[in-house]
Amino acid sequence: MTHTLDLAALKKQYDELKAKNLDLNLTRGKPSTEQLDFSNALLSLPEQGKIKDKTGTDVRNYGNLRGIEDIREIWAELLGVGLDNIIAGDSSSLNIQFDIISWTYIFGNQDSPKPWSQEEDLKWLCPVPGYDRHFTITQKFGFEMIPVPMHEDGPDMDTVRELVKDPAVKGMWCVPMFSNPGGQTYSEKVCRELAEMETAAPDFRIFWDNAYAIHILRGDFPPVYPVLDYAAEAGHPNRFNIFASTSKITLAGSGVSFYASSTENLDFWTSVAKVRGIGPNKVNQLAHAQFFTDAEGVRNHMKKHAASLAPKFDKVVSILENRLGEYGVASWTNPDGGYFISLDVVDGTASRVVELAKEAGIALTGAGSSFPLHKDPKDRNIRLSPSLPPIDELEQAMEGVATCVLLAAAEKQA
């Protein structure tokens, strides 16, 4: 049984909220100061006098475009790929994603009949809700972005299989584990179906951004499915471009990025990257390798993050349940990992909720940000980012958000 909303009472609650003159921010999934402090030891690494990688090469000098083996072997284990199939770069994997699309647009990749810039139509599949920064890249290059519904086990594969029959569909964004913002993890079945499906475009690519593969909040680390192997077995060895980074693991502004793929795809990347530059920051890569030691060191480090983040996520879910549950005006995710909670409010009110929150001093990610071109056709999705604020500020912000959700729903019903 759901309770009736009292518009007058909610307006009074909202006026009281505005009177608090809050200045709170839930817009981006940044690590908190506490989380960043977990990696302060990096600032004194590499160890004095230990400035050679495991091959005996001085990391302070030029060279080694693919990154040092010391850090590559750690992430190869974490991502379930071979050492020869992974490159370590500089701080942002998003940069590598942009580069690959940019270079394929200009030159075409090894499977392209012609550069993407010479194609009459360009289309890209976008599971929604999804990651806004992904969509911004394909928007920049003029792709028609086609939304694909998300289920608990990944994107709707019936829809995907139908859409890739169009040769203009050149690729697909995927965040396969603890996805942004819904927190879903792709099932083995979906991973295999993506690897095995036939596509009309010979140069079709899946951008597999495994940014949250080890970002647990509770429970064990889930399995990482070997999609490179699945694709090779299916005769599509170049299908997946896999990405990850330490951005939300160590120091967000100075981490290490990773790109894993087939030998041919890595060779394509290297053929252009070697013209663009001589090599990545190997000093930082060695510092990270010394900091973690091995893959188990990374997992232990991530348990510290989980202990810091889980209470914040629990607080958000608790407030949503206590404030909104009895009214039936919203639904939300309660993920086991990742950085976000996806909140669905009454259709047609998400923009109003964000507006009300802003007027009350609570900054939220813009309504529709999790959709291509920021256009949520139902205007109902809001991405919540609990990680950055201290828990007392988070509680204030979420109490305020709940009031805004209720007021917007009551206005809609009036």
Coordinates of C-alpha atoms in Angstrom, one line a residue:
M1 CA 0.0 0.0 0.0
T2 CA 1.3 3.4 -1.0
H3 CA 0.7 6.6 0.9
T4 CA -0.7 9.8 -0.6
L5 CA 1.6 12.8 -1.1
D6 CA 0.7 16.0 0.7
L7 CA 1.7 18.9 -1.6
A8 CA 1.3 21.6 1.0
A9 CA 3.3 19.8 3.6
L10 CA 6.1 19.0 1.1
K11 CA 6.3 22.6 0.0
K12 CA 6.8 23.5 3.6
Q13 CA 9.5 20.9 4.0
Y14 CA 11.2 22.2 0.9
D15 CA 11.2 25.8 2.2
E16 CA 12.8 24.6 5.4
L17 CA 15.4 22.8 3.3
K18 CA 16.3 25.9 1.3
A19 CA 16.5 27.9 4.5
K20 CA 19.5 25.8 5.5
N21 CA 21.6 27.4 2.8
L22 CA 23.4 24.1 1.9
D23 CA 26.3 23.8 -0.4
L24 CA 26.6 20.1 -1.1
N25 CA 27.7 18.2 -4.2
L26 CA 26.8 14.7 -5.5
T27 CA 27.8 15.3 -9.1
R28 CA 30.8 13.1 -9.9
G29 CA 32.3 9.9 -8.7
K30 CA 35.5 11.2 -7.2
P31 CA 37.4 9.3 -4.5
S32 CA 37.2 10.9 -1.1
T33 CA 40.1 12.4 0.8
E34 CA 40.2 9.2 2.9
Q35 CA 40.4 7.0 -0.2
L36 CA 43.2 9.1 -1.7
D37 CA 45.1 8.9 1.6
F38 CA 45.2 5.1 1.2
S39 CA 47.8 5.7 -1.5
N40 CA 49.9 8.4 0.0
A41 CA 52.9 6.0 0.1
L42 CA 53.1 6.4 -3.7
L43 CA 54.4 9.9 -3.3
S44 CA 57.7 8.5 -2.0
L45 CA 58.0 5.8 -4.7
P46 CA 59.9 4.5 -6.6
E47 CA 62.2 3.5 -3.7
Q48 CA 65.5 5.4 -3.6
G49 CA 68.0 3.7 -5.9
K50 CA 65.4 1.2 -7.2
I51 CA 64.6 2.9 -10.5
K52 CA 65.0 -0.1 -12.9
D53 CA 62.2 -2.3 -14.0
K54 CA 62.5 -6.1 -13.9
T55 CA 64.3 -6.2 -17.3
G56 CA 67.0 -3.9 -15.8
T57 CA 66.0 -0.9 -17.8
D58 CA 66.2 2.6 -16.1
V59 CA 62.6 3.8 -16.1
R60 CA 63.7 7.5 -16.0
N61 CA 64.7 7.4 -19.7
Y62 CA 62.8 7.4 -22.9
G63 CA 61.3 4.4 -24.6
N64 CA 59.0 1.3 -23.9
L65 CA 55.9 2.5 -25.6
R66 CA 53.9 -0.5 -24.2
G67 CA 54.8 0.2 -20.6
I68 CA 56.9 -1.8 -18.1
E69 CA 56.3 -5.5 -17.5
D70 CA 56.2 -5.0 -13.7
I71 CA 52.8 -3.3 -13.8
R72 CA 51.5 -4.9 -16.9
E73 CA 51.7 -8.4 -15.4
I74 CA 49.7 -7.3 -12.3
W75 CA 46.8 -6.0 -14.4
A76 CA 47.0 -8.8 -16.9
E77 CA 46.1 -11.1 -14.0
L78 CA 43.4 -8.8 -12.7
L79 CA 41.8 -8.5 -16.2
G80 CA 42.3 -12.1 -17.2
V81 CA 44.5 -11.5 -20.3
G82 CA 47.9 -12.5 -21.4
L83 CA 50.9 -10.3 -20.7
D84 CA 51.5 -9.8 -24.4
N85 CA 48.0 -8.6 -24.8
I86 CA 48.1 -5.6 -22.5
I87 CA 49.7 -2.1 -22.7
A88 CA 50.2 0.2 -19.7
G89 CA 49.9 3.9 -20.4
D90 CA 49.5 7.2 -18.6
S91 CA 46.8 8.2 -16.2
S92 CA 43.6 8.1 -18.1
S93 CA 42.1 5.1 -20.0
L94 CA 39.6 7.5 -21.4
N95 CA 42.4 9.1 -23.4
I96 CA 43.2 5.8 -25.0
Q97 CA 39.6 5.3 -25.9
F98 CA 39.4 8.7 -27.5
D99 CA 42.7 8.0 -29.4
I100 CA 41.5 4.7 -30.8
I101 CA 38.2 6.2 -32.1
S102 CA 40.1 9.2 -33.4
W103 CA 42.7 7.2 -35.2
T104 CA 40.2 4.8 -36.7
Y105 CA 38.2 7.8 -37.8
I106 CA 41.2 9.3 -39.5
F107 CA 43.1 6.2 -40.8
G108 CA 40.7 3.2 -40.4
N109 CA 41.8 0.2 -38.4
Q110 CA 43.3 -2.9 -39.9
D111 CA 39.8 -4.3 -40.6
S112 CA 38.3 -1.2 -42.1
P113 CA 37.3 -1.0 -45.7
K114 CA 38.0 2.8 -45.4
P115 CA 38.5 5.3 -42.6
W116 CA 35.4 6.0 -40.6
S117 CA 35.5 9.6 -41.6
Q118 CA 34.8 8.5 -45.2
E119 CA 31.7 6.5 -44.3
E120 CA 28.3 8.0 -45.2
D121 CA 26.7 7.0 -41.8
L122 CA 28.3 6.2 -38.5
K123 CA 26.3 4.6 -35.7
W124 CA 27.3 3.4 -32.2
L125 CA 25.4 1.3 -29.6
C126 CA 25.0 2.8 -26.2
P127 CA 23.6 0.7 -23.3
V128 CA 21.5 3.0 -21.1
P129 CA 21.6 4.3 -18.6
G130 CA 25.4 4.6 -19.3
Y131 CA 28.5 6.6 -18.8
D132 CA 28.2 10.2 -20.0
R133 CA 31.9 10.5 -20.9
H134 CA 31.7 7.6 -23.3
F135 CA 28.7 9.2 -25.1
T136 CA 30.5 12.5 -25.3
I137 CA 33.3 10.9 -27.3
T138 CA 31.1 9.4 -29.9
Q139 CA 29.0 12.6 -30.0
K140 CA 32.2 14.5 -30.8
F141 CA 32.8 12.4 -33.9
G142 CA 29.3 12.7 -35.1
F143 CA 28.1 9.1 -34.5
E144 CA 24.4 8.5 -34.3
M145 CA 24.1 7.0 -30.9
I146 CA 21.5 4.3 -30.5
P147 CA 20.3 3.5 -27.0
V148 CA 20.1 -0.1 -26.0
P149 CA 18.1 -1.2 -22.9
M150 CA 20.1 -2.6 -19.9
H151 CA 19.0 -5.7 -17.9
E152 CA 20.5 -7.1 -14.7
D153 CA 22.8 -9.3 -16.7
G154 CA 23.8 -6.8 -19.3
P155 CA 22.5 -5.1 -22.5
D156 CA 19.4 -6.5 -24.2
M157 CA 21.0 -8.9 -26.6
D158 CA 18.0 -9.4 -28.9
T159 CA 18.2 -5.6 -29.6
V160 CA 22.0 -5.7 -30.0
R161 CA 21.9 -8.6 -32.5
E162 CA 19.4 -6.9 -34.6
L163 CA 21.2 -3.5 -34.7
V164 CA 24.6 -4.9 -35.6
K165 CA 23.1 -6.2 -38.9
D166 CA 23.5 -2.6 -40.1
P167 CA 27.0 -2.0 -41.5
A168 CA 26.9 1.6 -40.3
V169 CA 27.1 0.3 -36.7
K170 CA 30.8 0.5 -35.9
G171 CA 30.9 -0.1 -32.2
M172 CA 29.4 -0.4 -28.8
W173 CA 30.2 1.0 -25.4
C174 CA 30.2 -1.5 -22.5
V175 CA 31.0 -1.2 -18.8
P176 CA 30.8 -4.9 -18.0
M177 CA 31.3 -4.9 -14.3
F178 CA 29.4 -2.8 -11.7
S179 CA 28.4 -0.6 -14.7
N180 CA 28.0 3.1 -14.5
P181 CA 25.5 4.1 -13.2
G182 CA 23.3 1.0 -12.6
G183 CA 25.9 -1.3 -11.1
Q184 CA 25.0 -4.3 -13.3
T185 CA 27.6 -7.0 -14.0
Y186 CA 27.4 -8.8 -17.4
S187 CA 26.7 -12.5 -17.2
E188 CA 29.0 -15.1 -18.8
K189 CA 26.1 -15.7 -21.3
V190 CA 26.0 -12.1 -22.4
C191 CA 29.8 -11.9 -22.7
R192 CA 29.8 -14.9 -24.9
E193 CA 26.9 -13.6 -27.0
L194 CA 28.7 -10.3 -27.6
A195 CA 31.9 -12.2 -28.6
E196 CA 30.1 -14.6 -30.9
M197 CA 27.5 -12.5 -32.7
E198 CA 27.8 -11.7 -36.4
T199 CA 28.1 -8.1 -37.3
A200 CA 27.7 -6.4 -40.8
A201 CA 30.7 -4.1 -40.2
P202 CA 34.0 -6.0 -40.5
D203 CA 35.7 -3.3 -38.3
F204 CA 33.0 -3.4 -35.5
R205 CA 34.6 -2.9 -32.1
I206 CA 33.3 -3.3 -28.5
F207 CA 34.9 -0.8 -26.2
W208 CA 35.0 -2.9 -23.0
D209 CA 35.7 -0.3 -20.2
N210 CA 36.3 -2.5 -17.2
A211 CA 36.9 0.5 -15.0
Y212 CA 35.2 -1.1 -12.0
A213 CA 36.3 -4.7 -12.3
I214 CA 37.8 -4.7 -8.7
H215 CA 35.6 -2.0 -7.1
I216 CA 33.7 -4.1 -4.7
L217 CA 31.5 -2.7 -2.0
R218 CA 30.7 -6.0 -0.3
G219 CA 31.2 -9.7 -1.0
D220 CA 33.9 -11.4 -3.1
F221 CA 35.6 -10.1 -6.3
P222 CA 33.4 -11.4 -9.2
P223 CA 34.9 -13.4 -12.0
V224 CA 36.4 -11.5 -15.0
Y225 CA 35.3 -13.4 -18.1
P226 CA 38.0 -13.9 -20.8
V227 CA 36.3 -12.1 -23.6
L228 CA 39.4 -12.0 -25.8
D229 CA 39.5 -15.8 -25.7
Y230 CA 35.7 -16.0 -26.4
A231 CA 36.1 -13.7 -29.4
A232 CA 39.1 -15.4 -30.8
E233 CA 37.3 -18.8 -30.5
A234 CA 34.4 -17.3 -32.4
G235 CA 36.5 -16.0 -35.2
H236 CA 36.4 -12.4 -34.2
P237 CA 39.8 -11.9 -32.5
N238 CA 39.8 -8.1 -32.9
R239 CA 36.3 -7.4 -31.5
F240 CA 37.2 -6.3 -28.0
N241 CA 39.2 -3.3 -26.8
I242 CA 39.5 -3.6 -23.1
F243 CA 40.3 -0.7 -20.8
A244 CA 41.0 -0.1 -17.1
S245 CA 43.0 2.3 -14.9
T246 CA 44.1 3.0 -11.4
S247 CA 42.2 6.3 -11.4
K248 CA 39.8 5.5 -8.6
I249 CA 42.3 3.0 -7.0
T250 CA 45.3 5.2 -6.2
L251 CA 45.7 8.9 -6.9
A252 CA 43.0 9.8 -9.3
G253 CA 44.9 12.5 -11.2
S254 CA 48.2 10.5 -11.6
G255 CA 47.4 6.9 -12.1
V256 CA 48.2 4.3 -14.7
S257 CA 45.9 3.3 -17.6
F258 CA 45.7 -0.1 -19.3
Y259 CA 44.6 -1.2 -22.8
A260 CA 44.2 -4.9 -23.5
S261 CA 43.3 -6.5 -26.9
S262 CA 44.4 -8.7 -29.7
T263 CA 47.9 -8.6 -31.1
E264 CA 46.6 -6.9 -34.3
N265 CA 44.7 -4.2 -32.4
L266 CA 47.7 -3.5 -30.2
D267 CA 49.9 -3.2 -33.3
F268 CA 47.4 -0.8 -34.8
W269 CA 47.5 1.3 -31.7
T270 CA 51.3 1.2 -31.5
S271 CA 51.6 2.2 -35.2
V272 CA 50.1 5.6 -34.4
A273 CA 51.1 6.0 -30.8
K274 CA 54.8 5.7 -31.7
V275 CA 54.4 8.8 -34.0
R276 CA 52.5 10.7 -31.3
G277 CA 55.1 10.1 -28.5
I278 CA 58.0 8.1 -27.3
G279 CA 56.6 6.4 -24.2
P280 CA 54.5 6.7 -21.1
N281 CA 55.5 7.8 -17.6
K282 CA 57.4 4.6 -16.5
V283 CA 58.5 6.1 -13.2
N284 CA 54.9 6.3 -12.2
Q285 CA 54.3 2.8 -13.5
L286 CA 57.2 1.4 -11.4
A287 CA 56.0 3.3 -8.3
H288 CA 52.6 1.6 -8.7
A289 CA 54.2 -1.8 -9.2
Q290 CA 56.3 -1.3 -6.0
F291 CA 53.3 -0.1 -4.1
F292 CA 51.1 -3.1 -5.0
T293 CA 53.7 -5.8 -5.4
D294 CA 51.2 -8.2 -7.0
A295 CA 47.6 -8.6 -7.9
E296 CA 46.7 -9.7 -4.4
G297 CA 48.1 -6.5 -3.2
V298 CA 45.7 -4.6 -5.4
R299 CA 42.8 -6.7 -4.1
N300 CA 43.8 -6.0 -0.4
H301 CA 44.0 -2.3 -1.3
M302 CA 40.5 -2.4 -2.8
K303 CA 39.1 -3.9 0.4
K304 CA 40.2 -0.7 2.2
H305 CA 38.2 1.3 -0.4
A306 CA 35.2 -1.0 0.1
A307 CA 35.3 -0.3 3.9
S308 CA 35.3 3.4 3.2
L309 CA 32.6 3.4 0.5
A310 CA 30.1 0.8 1.7
P311 CA 28.7 2.8 4.6
K312 CA 28.1 5.7 2.3
F313 CA 26.2 3.5 -0.2
D314 CA 24.2 2.0 2.7
K315 CA 23.4 5.4 4.0
V316 CA 22.0 6.5 0.6
V317 CA 19.9 3.4 0.2
S318 CA 18.6 3.6 3.8
I319 CA 17.4 7.2 3.3
L320 CA 15.8 6.4 0.0
E321 CA 14.0 3.4 1.6
N322 CA 12.9 5.4 4.6
R323 CA 11.8 8.6 2.8
L324 CA 10.5 7.3 -0.5
G325 CA 9.6 3.6 0.0
E326 CA 6.1 4.1 1.3
Y327 CA 5.1 6.4 -1.6
G328 CA 5.9 4.3 -4.6
V329 CA 7.4 7.3 -6.5
A330 CA 10.9 6.0 -7.1
S331 CA 13.2 3.0 -7.5
W332 CA 16.9 2.7 -7.1
T333 CA 19.8 0.3 -7.4
N334 CA 21.7 -1.2 -4.5
P335 CA 24.9 -2.3 -6.2
D336 CA 27.6 -4.7 -4.8
G337 CA 30.3 -2.6 -6.4
G338 CA 31.2 0.4 -8.5
Y339 CA 30.7 4.1 -7.8
F340 CA 27.1 5.0 -8.4
I341 CA 23.5 4.5 -7.5
S342 CA 20.9 4.9 -10.3
L343 CA 17.7 6.6 -9.1
D344 CA 14.5 6.5 -11.2
V345 CA 11.9 9.0 -10.2
V346 CA 8.3 9.6 -11.5
D347 CA 8.4 9.9 -15.3
G348 CA 8.8 13.5 -16.4
T349 CA 10.2 14.7 -13.1
A350 CA 13.9 14.1 -13.1
S351 CA 14.7 17.5 -14.5
R352 CA 12.5 19.1 -11.9
V353 CA 14.2 17.1 -9.1
V354 CA 17.6 18.3 -10.2
E355 CA 16.3 21.9 -10.4
L356 CA 14.7 21.8 -7.0
A357 CA 17.9 20.3 -5.5
K358 CA 20.1 23.0 -7.1
E359 CA 17.9 25.8 -5.7
A360 CA 18.3 24.1 -2.3
G361 CA 22.1 24.1 -2.6
I362 CA 22.5 20.4 -3.6
A363 CA 24.3 19.8 -6.9
L364 CA 23.3 16.7 -8.7
T365 CA 24.4 15.3 -12.1
G366 CA 22.1 16.7 -14.7
A367 CA 19.0 14.7 -15.5
G368 CA 19.6 12.7 -18.7
S369 CA 23.3 12.7 -18.3
S370 CA 23.3 8.9 -18.4
F371 CA 21.8 8.9 -21.9
P372 CA 23.2 10.0 -25.3
L373 CA 22.9 13.7 -25.9
H374 CA 21.6 14.0 -22.3
K375 CA 18.2 13.0 -23.6
D376 CA 16.4 10.6 -21.3
P377 CA 13.1 10.0 -23.2
K378 CA 11.2 9.4 -19.9
D379 CA 13.0 12.1 -17.9
R380 CA 13.3 9.9 -14.9
N381 CA 16.9 8.8 -14.3
I382 CA 19.3 10.5 -11.9
R383 CA 22.8 9.3 -11.2
L384 CA 23.9 9.6 -7.6
S385 CA 27.6 9.7 -6.6
P386 CA 28.0 9.0 -2.9
S387 CA 31.8 8.6 -2.8
L388 CA 33.2 12.1 -2.3
P389 CA 31.3 13.8 0.6
P390 CA 31.9 13.0 4.3
I391 CA 29.0 10.8 5.5
D392 CA 27.4 13.6 7.5
E393 CA 27.2 15.8 4.4
L394 CA 26.0 12.9 2.3
E395 CA 23.2 12.3 4.8
Q396 CA 22.1 16.0 4.6
A397 CA 22.3 15.9 0.8
M398 CA 20.2 12.7 0.5
E399 CA 17.6 13.9 2.9
G400 CA 17.3 17.0 0.7
V401 CA 17.2 14.9 -2.5
A402 CA 14.4 12.8 -1.0
T403 CA 12.4 15.9 -0.3
C404 CA 12.9 17.1 -3.8
V405 CA 11.8 13.8 -5.3
L406 CA 8.6 13.8 -3.2
L407 CA 7.8 17.4 -4.0
A408 CA 8.3 16.9 -7.8
A409 CA 6.1 13.8 -7.7
A410 CA 3.4 15.7 -5.8
E411 CA 3.5 18.6 -8.3
K412 CA 3.2 16.1 -11.1
Q413 CA 0.1 14.5 -9.5
A414 CA -1.5 17.9 -8.7

